[in-house]
Coordinates of C-alpha atoms in Angstrom, one line a residue:
X1292 CA -18.8 16.9 -39.9
X1293 CA -19.2 13.6 -38.0
X1294 CA -21.3 14.5 -35.0
X1295 CA -20.9 11.0 -33.4
X1296 CA -17.1 11.3 -33.5
X1297 CA -17.3 14.8 -32.1
X1298 CA -19.5 13.7 -29.2
X1299 CA -17.5 10.6 -28.5
X1300 CA -14.2 12.6 -28.5
X1301 CA -15.5 15.2 -26.1
X1302 CA -16.9 12.5 -23.7
X1303 CA -13.6 10.6 -23.7
X1304 CA -11.4 13.7 -23.1
X1305 CA -13.7 15.0 -20.3
X1306 CA -13.8 11.5 -18.7
X1307 CA -10.0 11.2 -18.7
X1308 CA -9.4 14.8 -17.5
X1309 CA -12.0 14.3 -14.7
X1310 CA -10.4 11.0 -13.6
X1311 CA -6.9 12.4 -13.6
X1312 CA -8.1 15.4 -11.6
X1313 CA -9.8 13.1 -9.0
X1314 CA -6.8 10.8 -8.8
X1315 CA -4.0 13.4 -8.7
X1316 CA -5.4 16.7 -7.5
X1317 CA -8.5 16.0 -5.4
X1318 CA -7.4 15.0 -1.9
X1319 CA -10.4 12.8 -1.0
X1320 CA -12.1 9.6 -1.9
X1321 CA -14.6 9.7 -4.8
X1322 CA -17.7 7.5 -4.3
X1323 CA -18.9 7.5 -7.9
X1324 CA -20.0 4.1 -9.3
X1325 CA -17.6 4.1 -12.3
X1326 CA -14.1 5.6 -12.5
X1327 CA -11.4 4.9 -15.0
X1328 CA -8.8 4.4 -12.3
X1329 CA -11.0 2.0 -10.3
X1330 CA -11.8 0.0 -13.4
X1331 CA -8.2 -0.1 -14.4
X1332 CA -7.0 -1.5 -11.0
X1333 CA -9.8 -4.0 -10.8
X1334 CA -8.9 -5.3 -14.3
X1335 CA -5.2 -5.5 -13.7
X1336 CA -4.9 -6.5 -10.0
X1337 CA -7.0 -9.6 -10.1
X1338 CA -5.0 -11.4 -12.8
X1339 CA -1.7 -10.2 -11.2
X1340 CA -2.8 -11.6 -7.9
X1341 CA -3.9 -14.8 -9.5
X1342 CA -0.4 -15.2 -11.0
X1343 CA 1.1 -14.5 -7.6
X1344 CA -0.8 -17.4 -6.1
X1345 CA 1.1 -19.8 -8.3
X1346 CA 4.4 -18.7 -6.7
X1347 CA 5.1 -21.0 -3.7
X1348 CA 8.1 -19.2 -2.2
X1349 CA 6.9 -16.3 0.0
X1350 CA 9.9 -14.0 -0.7
X1351 CA 9.6 -14.5 -4.5
X1352 CA 5.8 -14.0 -4.3
X1353 CA 6.2 -10.7 -2.4
X1354 CA 8.8 -9.5 -4.9
X1355 CA 6.4 -10.3 -7.7
X1356 CA 3.6 -8.5 -6.0
X1357 CA 5.9 -5.6 -5.3
X1358 CA 6.2 -4.9 -9.0
X1359 CA 2.5 -4.2 -9.4
X1360 CA 2.3 -0.8 -7.6
X1361 CA 5.0 0.9 -9.8
X1362 CA 4.0 -0.8 -13.0
X1363 CA 0.3 0.0 -12.5
X1364 CA 1.1 3.6 -11.9
X1365 CA 3.0 3.7 -15.2
X1366 CA 0.2 1.8 -16.9
X1367 CA -2.4 4.3 -15.5
X1368 CA -0.5 7.3 -16.9
X1369 CA -0.2 5.5 -20.2
X1370 CA -3.9 4.8 -20.2
X1371 CA -4.7 8.5 -19.6
X1372 CA -2.3 9.5 -22.4
X1373 CA -3.9 7.0 -24.9
X1374 CA -7.4 8.2 -24.0
X1375 CA -6.5 11.8 -24.6
X1376 CA -4.8 11.0 -27.9
X1377 CA -7.8 8.9 -29.1
X1378 CA -10.3 11.5 -28.0
X1379 CA -8.5 14.3 -29.9
X1380 CA -8.2 12.0 -32.9
X1381 CA -12.0 11.6 -32.9
X1382 CA -12.4 15.4 -32.7
X1383 CA -10.1 15.9 -35.6
X1384 CA -11.9 13.2 -37.6
X1385 CA -15.3 14.7 -36.7
X1386 CA -14.7 18.4 -37.6
X1387 CA -11.1 19.0 -38.8
X1388 CA -9.5 19.4 -42.2
X1389 CA -6.0 18.3 -42.9
X1390 CA -3.4 18.2 -45.6
X1391 CA -1.1 15.1 -45.9
X1392 CA 2.2 15.4 -47.6
X1393 CA 1.9 11.8 -49.0
X1394 CA -0.4 10.5 -51.7
X1395 CA -2.6 8.7 -49.3
X1396 CA -6.0 10.4 -48.4
X1397 CA -6.6 11.4 -44.8
X1398 CA -8.3 8.7 -42.8
X1399 CA -8.8 8.0 -39.0
X1400 CA -5.5 6.0 -38.7
X1401 CA -3.5 9.0 -40.0
X1402 CA -5.4 11.4 -37.7
X1403 CA -4.7 9.1 -34.8
X1404 CA -1.0 9.3 -35.7
X1405 CA -1.2 13.1 -36.0
X1406 CA -2.9 13.3 -32.6
X1407 CA -0.1 11.2 -31.1
X1408 CA 2.7 13.4 -32.6
X1409 CA 0.9 16.5 -31.5
X1410 CA 0.3 15.3 -28.0
X1411 CA 4.0 14.5 -27.6
X1412 CA 5.0 17.7 -29.5
X1413 CA 7.1 15.8 -32.1
X1414 CA 6.2 18.2 -34.9
X1415 CA 7.1 16.2 -38.0
X1416 CA 4.8 18.4 -40.1
X1417 CA 3.8 15.6 -42.5
X1418 CA 0.1 16.2 -41.6
X1419 CA -0.9 19.9 -41.4
X1420 CA -4.3 21.2 -40.1
X1421 CA -6.0 23.1 -42.8
X1422 CA -9.0 24.7 -40.9
X1423 CA -9.3 27.0 -37.9
X1424 CA -11.0 24.3 -35.9
X1425 CA -8.3 21.7 -36.5
X1426 CA -5.6 24.2 -35.7
X1427 CA -7.3 25.1 -32.4
X1428 CA -7.5 21.4 -31.6
X1429 CA -3.8 20.9 -32.3
X1430 CA -2.8 23.8 -30.1
X1431 CA -5.1 22.5 -27.3
X1432 CA -3.7 19.0 -27.6
X1433 CA -0.1 20.2 -27.5
X1434 CA -0.9 22.2 -24.4
X1435 CA -2.5 19.0 -22.9
X1436 CA 0.7 17.1 -23.7
X1437 CA 2.8 19.6 -21.7
X1438 CA 0.3 19.5 -18.9
X1439 CA 0.5 15.7 -18.9
X1440 CA 4.3 15.8 -18.6
X1441 CA 3.9 18.2 -15.7
X1442 CA 1.5 15.8 -14.0
X1443 CA 4.0 12.9 -14.4
X1444 CA 6.9 15.1 -13.0
X1445 CA 4.9 16.2 -10.0
X1446 CA 2.9 13.1 -9.3
X1447 CA 5.7 10.5 -9.0
X1448 CA 7.8 12.3 -6.4
X1449 CA 4.6 12.9 -4.3
X1450 CA 3.8 9.2 -4.4
X1451 CA 7.2 8.1 -3.4
X1452 CA 7.5 10.8 -0.7
X1453 CA 4.3 9.4 0.9
X1454 CA 5.6 5.9 0.6
X1455 CA 8.8 6.8 2.3
X1456 CA 7.1 8.4 5.2
X1457 CA 4.9 5.3 5.6
X1458 CA 7.8 2.9 5.5
X1459 CA 10.0 4.7 8.1
X1460 CA 7.6 3.8 11.0
X1461 CA 7.2 0.2 9.7
X1462 CA 10.9 -0.2 9.8
X1463 CA 11.0 1.2 13.3
X1464 CA 8.4 -1.4 14.3
X1465 CA 11.0 -4.2 13.6
X1466 CA 12.9 -3.7 16.8
X1467 CA 9.8 -2.8 18.8
X1468 CA 7.5 -5.7 17.9
X1469 CA 9.6 -8.2 15.9
X1470 CA 9.5 -9.5 12.4
X1471 CA 6.7 -10.3 11.7
X1472 CA 5.4 -8.0 14.4
X1473 CA 2.8 -9.0 17.0
X1474 CA 0.9 -7.1 19.7
X1475 CA 2.2 -9.4 22.5
X1476 CA 5.8 -8.7 21.5
X1477 CA 5.2 -5.0 21.2
X1478 CA 3.7 -4.8 24.7
X1479 CA 6.3 -7.0 26.4
X1480 CA 9.3 -5.2 24.8
X1481 CA 7.8 -1.8 25.6
X1482 CA 6.8 -2.4 29.1
X1483 CA 9.9 -4.4 30.2
X1484 CA 12.4 -1.9 28.8
X1485 CA 10.5 1.4 29.1
X1486 CA 8.1 3.2 31.4
X1487 CA 4.4 3.9 31.0
X1488 CA 5.1 7.4 29.6
X1489 CA 7.2 6.0 26.8
X1490 CA 4.5 3.5 25.9
X1491 CA 2.0 6.4 25.7
X1492 CA 4.5 8.3 23.4
X1493 CA 4.8 5.1 21.3
X1494 CA 1.1 4.9 20.9
X1495 CA 0.9 8.6 20.2
X1496 CA 3.4 8.3 17.4
X1497 CA 1.4 5.4 15.9
X1498 CA -1.7 7.5 16.2
X1499 CA -0.2 10.1 14.0
X1500 CA 1.2 7.4 11.6
X1501 CA -2.3 6.0 11.2
X1502 CA -3.7 9.4 10.4
X1503 CA -0.9 9.9 7.8
X1504 CA -1.6 6.5 6.2
X1505 CA -5.3 7.3 6.0
X1506 CA -4.7 10.7 4.4
X1507 CA -2.1 9.5 1.9
X1508 CA -3.9 6.4 0.9
X1509 CA -7.2 8.2 0.4
X1510 CA -5.5 10.8 -1.7
X1511 CA -3.3 8.3 -3.6
X1512 CA -5.0 4.8 -3.5
X1513 CA -2.2 3.3 -5.5
X1514 CA -0.1 3.3 -2.3
X1515 CA -2.2 0.5 -1.0
X1516 CA -0.5 -1.8 -3.6
X1517 CA 3.0 -0.7 -2.7
X1518 CA 4.7 -3.5 -0.7
X1519 CA 7.2 -2.9 2.1
X1520 CA 10.9 -3.7 1.9
X1521 CA 10.7 -7.0 3.7
X1522 CA 8.3 -9.9 2.9
X1523 CA 7.3 -10.2 6.6
X1524 CA 6.3 -6.5 6.9
X1525 CA 3.4 -4.5 5.5
X1526 CA 1.5 -1.3 6.2
X1527 CA -1.7 -3.3 6.9
X1528 CA 0.2 -5.6 9.2
X1529 CA 1.6 -2.7 11.2
X1530 CA -1.8 -1.1 11.4
X1531 CA -3.3 -4.3 12.6
X1532 CA -0.6 -4.8 15.3
X1533 CA -1.3 -1.3 16.6
X1534 CA -5.0 -2.1 16.8
X1535 CA -4.3 -5.4 18.5
X1536 CA -2.0 -3.8 21.1
X1537 CA -4.3 -1.0 21.9
X1538 CA -7.2 -3.4 22.1
X1539 CA -5.4 -5.4 24.7
X1540 CA -4.5 -2.3 26.8
X1541 CA -8.1 -1.1 26.6
X1542 CA -9.5 -4.5 27.5
X1543 CA -7.4 -4.3 30.7
X1544 CA -3.8 -4.9 31.7
X1545 CA -3.1 -4.3 35.3
X1546 CA -0.9 -1.3 36.0
X1547 CA -1.1 0.1 32.4
X1548 CA -3.1 3.2 31.6
X1549 CA -5.4 3.0 28.6
X1550 CA -6.1 6.7 27.9
X1551 CA -3.7 7.1 25.0
X1552 CA -4.4 3.6 23.8
X1553 CA -8.1 4.6 23.3
X1554 CA -7.1 7.6 21.2
X1555 CA -4.8 5.5 19.1
X1556 CA -7.4 2.7 18.7
X1557 CA -10.0 5.2 17.4
X1558 CA -7.6 6.7 14.8
X1559 CA -6.3 3.3 13.6
X1560 CA -9.9 1.9 13.5
X1561 CA -11.0 4.9 11.4
X1562 CA -8.1 4.3 9.0
X1563 CA -8.8 0.6 8.6
X1564 CA -12.5 1.1 8.0
X1565 CA -12.1 3.8 5.4
X1566 CA -9.2 2.1 3.6
X1567 CA -11.2 -1.1 3.3
X1568 CA -13.6 0.8 1.1
X1569 CA -10.7 2.3 -0.9
X1570 CA -9.3 -1.2 -1.9
X1571 CA -12.9 -2.4 -2.6
X1572 CA -12.7 -5.1 0.2
X1573 CA -15.7 -7.4 0.8
X1574 CA -16.9 -8.7 4.1
X1575 CA -16.2 -12.4 4.6
X1576 CA -18.5 -14.0 7.1
X1577 CA -16.5 -17.3 6.9
X1578 CA -13.1 -15.7 7.7
X1579 CA -10.9 -17.7 10.0
X1580 CA -10.5 -16.8 13.7
X1581 CA -7.3 -14.8 14.4
X1582 CA -7.3 -15.2 18.1
X1583 CA -8.4 -18.7 19.2
X1584 CA -9.0 -19.6 22.9
X1585 CA -5.7 -21.6 22.9
X1586 CA -3.8 -18.6 21.5
X1587 CA -5.4 -16.4 24.2
X1588 CA -4.2 -18.7 26.9
X1589 CA -0.7 -18.6 25.5
X1590 CA -0.8 -14.9 25.2
X1591 CA -1.8 -14.5 28.8
X1592 CA 1.1 -16.8 29.8
X1593 CA 3.6 -14.9 27.7
X1594 CA 2.5 -11.5 29.1
X1595 CA 2.6 -12.9 32.6
X1596 CA 6.2 -14.0 32.2
X1597 CA 7.1 -10.3 31.6
X1598 CA 5.0 -9.1 34.6
X1599 CA 1.9 -8.1 32.6
X1600 CA -1.4 -9.5 33.8
X1601 CA -4.2 -9.4 31.2
X1602 CA -7.5 -9.3 33.0
X1603 CA -9.5 -12.6 33.0
X1604 CA -13.1 -13.4 33.2
X1605 CA -16.1 -13.4 30.8
X1606 CA -16.5 -9.6 31.1
X1607 CA -12.9 -8.9 30.0
X1608 CA -12.9 -11.5 27.3
X1609 CA -16.2 -10.1 25.9
X1610 CA -14.8 -6.6 26.0
X1611 CA -11.7 -7.8 24.0
X1612 CA -14.0 -9.6 21.5
X1613 CA -16.1 -6.4 21.0
X1614 CA -13.0 -4.4 20.3
X1615 CA -11.6 -7.0 17.9
X1616 CA -14.9 -7.1 16.0
X1617 CA -14.6 -3.4 15.3
X1618 CA -11.6 -3.7 13.1
X1619 CA -10.6 -7.4 12.4
X1620 CA -13.3 -8.0 9.7
X1621 CA -12.0 -5.0 7.8
X1622 CA -8.4 -5.9 8.2
X1623 CA -9.0 -9.5 7.2
X1624 CA -11.0 -8.4 4.1
X1625 CA -8.3 -6.1 3.0
X1626 CA -5.6 -8.7 3.6
X1627 CA -7.5 -11.1 1.4
X1628 CA -8.0 -8.5 -1.4
X1629 CA -4.4 -7.3 -1.3
X1630 CA -2.9 -10.7 -0.7
X1631 CA -1.2 -9.6 2.5
X1632 CA -0.6 -11.9 5.5
X1633 CA -1.8 -10.4 8.8
X1634 CA 0.6 -10.7 11.7
X1635 CA -0.3 -13.2 14.5
X1636 CA -1.2 -12.2 18.0
X1637 CA 1.8 -14.3 19.2
X1638 CA 4.9 -14.9 17.2
X1639 CA 7.2 -17.9 17.5
X1640 CA 10.3 -17.2 19.7
X1641 CA 12.6 -18.9 17.2
X1642 CA 12.0 -16.2 14.5
X1643 CA 14.8 -13.6 14.3
X1644 CA 14.0 -10.0 13.8
X1645 CA 15.1 -8.5 10.5
X1646 CA 17.8 -6.5 12.1
X1647 CA 19.3 -9.7 13.5
X1648 CA 19.7 -11.3 10.1
X1649 CA 22.4 -10.7 7.6
X1650 CA 23.9 -12.4 4.5
X1651 CA 27.4 -12.6 6.0
X1652 CA 26.5 -13.7 9.5
X1653 CA 27.4 -17.4 9.1
X1654 CA 30.7 -16.6 7.4
X1655 CA 31.6 -14.1 10.2
X1656 CA 30.6 -16.6 12.9
X1657 CA 32.7 -19.3 11.3
X1658 CA 35.7 -17.1 11.0
X1659 CA 35.3 -16.0 14.7
X1660 CA 35.1 -19.6 15.8
X1661 CA 38.2 -20.4 13.7
X1662 CA 40.1 -17.6 15.3
X1663 CA 39.1 -18.8 18.8
X1664 CA 40.1 -22.4 18.0
X1665 CA 43.4 -21.1 16.6
X1666 CA 44.1 -19.1 19.7
X1667 CA 43.3 -22.1 21.9
X1668 CA 45.7 -24.3 20.0
X1669 CA 48.4 -21.7 20.3
X1670 CA 47.9 -21.5 24.0
X1671 CA 48.1 -25.3 24.3
X1672 CA 51.3 -25.4 22.2
X1673 CA 52.9 -22.8 24.4
X1674 CA 51.9 -24.7 27.5
X1675 CA 53.6 -27.9 26.3

């Protein structure tokens, strides 16, 4: 018996099973220094992101980045399967006896092939275990193969169900805050068309959404790499807009209650801090300023046009700065790591919302203008 092969096989199998359990079953973040899943995503995301930086067109770059989440999930499952196959091959090599139907003597390459066909229950029968230990290993590996298939069947629908729930609220944000969304746009549209109670209900819905994002992304970190349907939307952008809007309300807007905004800010801030650790974000002391003094003046003016007065003075500005410092460094670090553009505090008025854009709009408008012109010519001919 090869003791080294036996020990190595046991270590590999236990490491893979532990990592799969922590990733799929355990509903909380694991803070251990080394994990197979964390190592895998660090080694695959960095080169993928580096390739994305070479793509100049934003829509194509987002489409390319959007492939990483699903592909990485398939790659992680394949890595687990390969690890189990390799580990069982080491166990068979270390302590098993086999009979091969061909003339070639048994070696590790054949045992690796035998481990693969046993794991996927192919059952060719060209390599037969000849000892009780090797037969027990074959049965255990076949069971592991069925369990792995069950994990794949159960894991993928759970991931996409959580992704769907996340994206529904992001899609709803399009009409409420624009595309890309902004805190100023969210407040002006909500206050001008709705009452204070509706704004509170809006913040309450986003409080629950932030809690769901925190729970789902802690349980399934791969969701952090899943991109939204449109290139100008993202889960991190939506979370940042909610924090921006609640920070403005808490800092002080005349006539607007800040009680619900405080609850929403606390939940959203909790989410952004914890998720920054999930994606392995690093604090950047040289990050650019999101809200410059000029942008703050423009934001005050834009809010004032809609009848909203943001409180002025050094005390109000200091309070807003303190609120921003509680979440902006985390959001900006995550944005840098995930290659996501954070939404501005004020968006240009010339940008259309996603619901306002369509591939046939120009053709439809041209046809409508043609009909109007034709009707006018007909009226003129009848007149003469």
